[in-house]
Amino acid sequence: MNTYKRKAYAKINLGLDVLGRLPNGYHEVKMVMQTVDIWDELTFQKTNREADDADPKNGAAGVVLTTDAGELPLDQDNLICKAVMLMREEYGFSGGVKIHLQKNIPIAAGMAGGSTDAAATLRGINELFELGASDEKLMELGVRIGADVPYCVMGGTALAEGIGEKLTRLKAAPQCSLLVVKPDVNVSTKDVYRALDAQEEILHPDIDGMVAAIQKDDLDGVISRLGNVLEPVTVQQCPAVSRIRNIMDTQGADGSLMSGSGPTVFGIFADADVAERARKQICEDEACRVKQSFVTCFVD
Ligand code: ATP
């Protein structure tokens, strides 16, 4: 095989709780993760590594990365390059690789865009060079790149605990129409967690109840338990988050929430046409500062 293409799907958090801080400084989380039908596309092509070594953009990993998303690093700061390097360290395969990233997932948005690209790269390298790594092995390697990478290898509906790497696969969440809106604001995940640490009281969402609702195929039970402890923190820096949620709620969403550390917001709708109308309203509202929006659905 000389070329390989793969979709890298984004996630949202139906529930996100922070239980505390671990001695190593990481936060202990409890999250319900859900893959959504928004994806980047990665194209992998084997190359002659010696020739690539002459390319100034090419790091020690023998990877040349291109993308249509201008603002992303193309060197070893990109999680795609980190994933190639990790696979090379682990399996020592020879030969270079060219990777093209077509970016659709909002960047720095709480949708695990970088992590899912890294997960797709672990898989892509595994396939292209026929390395025979199991999913478990790719997940084990993935956590060295980032806490969300093992989940991105797994995909679907899952409970994530620990720093996000302890995964329990759940039954596929009940289907619905989903409106996803990314405002044109950047939030730093680090700053959001720092501000959370400074808070005296945290209102914890009912993650166990949500897991039970998913196992029972109870969409209303899921919707009534949507909750994200990071949302009140991000809203302070980004009022567009509450503005978007308010419009979603008044325009027919059954429930809405911010994903991850934000600022992306999603709304759950019974009907795609209603979601589409809500999208239009939100896009026309200047205070929502919409950068990207999608009417989409869950992926198992
Ligand atoms: P998470 O939900 O895991 O917090 P996110 O959606 O908030 O992720 P990303 O889109 O992964 O954030 O991007 C965060 C930063 O990571 C970006 O500012 C970007 O410079 C860097 N980055 C490195 N590689 C990638 C990649 N392949 N795609 C997107 N961002 C990347």
PDB file of C-alpha atoms in Angstrom, residues 10-14 16 36 38 104-113 178-187 189 192 228 230-231 234-235 238 240-242 244-245 248 256-267 282 288-294 296:
ATOM      1  CA  ALA A  10     -14.484  15.380  16.044  1.00  0.00           C
ATOM      2  CA  LYS A  11     -16.058  14.805  19.460  1.00  0.00           C
ATOM      3  CA  ILE A  12     -18.342  16.680  21.784  1.00  0.00           C
ATOM      4  CA  ASN A  13     -18.771  16.172  25.526  1.00  0.00           C
ATOM      5  CA  LEU A  14     -22.327  15.360  26.540  1.00  0.00           C
ATOM      6  CA  LEU A  16     -17.830  16.928  31.582  1.00  0.00           C
ATOM      7  CA  VAL A  36     -19.941  13.657  15.720  1.00  0.00           C
ATOM      8  CA  ILE A  38     -17.608  16.537  11.463  1.00  0.00           C
ATOM      9  CA  ASN A 104     -12.830  21.021   8.675  1.00  0.00           C
ATOM     10  CA  ILE A 105     -12.945  20.643  12.475  1.00  0.00           C
ATOM     11  CA  PRO A 106     -12.867  24.010  14.272  1.00  0.00           C
ATOM     12  CA  ILE A 107      -9.402  24.641  15.752  1.00  0.00           C
ATOM     13  CA  ALA A 108      -8.906  25.196  19.513  1.00  0.00           C
ATOM     14  CA  ALA A 109     -12.607  24.639  19.955  1.00  0.00           C
ATOM     15  CA  GLY A 110     -13.102  21.852  22.510  1.00  0.00           C
ATOM     16  CA  MET A 111     -13.720  19.298  19.763  1.00  0.00           C
ATOM     17  CA  ALA A 112     -10.412  17.398  20.023  1.00  0.00           C
ATOM     18  CA  GLY A 113      -9.363  18.444  16.520  1.00  0.00           C
ATOM     19  CA  LEU A 178     -27.222  18.350  16.301  1.00  0.00           C
ATOM     20  CA  LEU A 179     -26.382  22.022  15.742  1.00  0.00           C
ATOM     21  CA  VAL A 180     -22.707  22.806  16.423  1.00  0.00           C
ATOM     22  CA  VAL A 181     -21.555  26.437  16.522  1.00  0.00           C
ATOM     23  CA  LYS A 182     -18.004  27.733  16.994  1.00  0.00           C
ATOM     24  CA  PRO A 183     -17.748  31.438  17.839  1.00  0.00           C
ATOM     25  CA  ASP A 184     -14.767  33.414  16.572  1.00  0.00           C
ATOM     26  CA  VAL A 185     -13.069  33.553  19.969  1.00  0.00           C
ATOM     27  CA  ASN A 186     -10.038  31.661  21.203  1.00  0.00           C
ATOM     28  CA  VAL A 187      -9.955  30.209  24.680  1.00  0.00           C
ATOM     29  CA  THR A 189      -7.689  25.239  27.839  1.00  0.00           C
ATOM     30  CA  VAL A 192      -9.927  27.648  31.747  1.00  0.00           C
ATOM     31  CA  ASN A 228     -20.090  20.861  31.771  1.00  0.00           C
ATOM     32  CA  LEU A 230     -15.984  24.315  32.488  1.00  0.00           C
ATOM     33  CA  GLU A 231     -18.822  26.232  30.861  1.00  0.00           C
ATOM     34  CA  THR A 234     -15.407  29.978  29.711  1.00  0.00           C
ATOM     35  CA  VAL A 235     -18.589  32.096  29.618  1.00  0.00           C
ATOM     36  CA  CYS A 238     -16.655  34.452  26.055  1.00  0.00           C
ATOM     37  CA  ALA A 240     -21.066  34.492  23.011  1.00  0.00           C
ATOM     38  CA  VAL A 241     -21.322  30.978  24.512  1.00  0.00           C
ATOM     39  CA  SER A 242     -24.429  31.870  26.546  1.00  0.00           C
ATOM     40  CA  ILE A 244     -25.635  31.046  21.327  1.00  0.00           C
ATOM     41  CA  ARG A 245     -27.136  28.664  23.881  1.00  0.00           C
ATOM     42  CA  MET A 248     -30.662  27.547  20.485  1.00  0.00           C
ATOM     43  CA  SER A 256     -27.708  22.690  24.665  1.00  0.00           C
ATOM     44  CA  LEU A 257     -24.201  22.789  26.142  1.00  0.00           C
ATOM     45  CA  MET A 258     -20.649  23.962  25.599  1.00  0.00           C
ATOM     46  CA  SER A 259     -18.203  21.204  24.540  1.00  0.00           C
ATOM     47  CA  GLY A 260     -14.849  20.633  26.301  1.00  0.00           C
ATOM     48  CA  SER A 261     -13.187  23.866  27.374  1.00  0.00           C
ATOM     49  CA  GLY A 262     -15.126  25.607  24.622  1.00  0.00           C
ATOM     50  CA  PRO A 263     -16.012  27.842  23.047  1.00  0.00           C
ATOM     51  CA  THR A 264     -17.963  25.488  20.738  1.00  0.00           C
ATOM     52  CA  VAL A 265     -21.631  25.077  21.676  1.00  0.00           C
ATOM     53  CA  PHE A 266     -23.984  22.329  20.565  1.00  0.00           C
ATOM     54  CA  GLY A 267     -27.756  22.005  20.632  1.00  0.00           C
ATOM     55  CA  ILE A 282     -27.534  32.446  15.336  1.00  0.00           C
ATOM     56  CA  CYS A 288     -22.840  35.255  18.565  1.00  0.00           C
ATOM     57  CA  ARG A 289     -19.710  35.964  16.471  1.00  0.00           C
ATOM     58  CA  VAL A 290     -20.143  32.728  14.503  1.00  0.00           C
ATOM     59  CA  LYS A 291     -17.024  31.428  12.782  1.00  0.00           C
ATOM     60  CA  GLN A 292     -18.207  27.936  11.829  1.00  0.00           C
ATOM     61  CA  SER A 293     -21.526  26.120  12.150  1.00  0.00           C
ATOM     62  CA  PHE A 294     -22.772  22.643  11.266  1.00  0.00           C
ATOM     63  CA  THR A 296     -24.894  17.249  11.961  1.00  0.00           C
TER      64      THR A 296
END
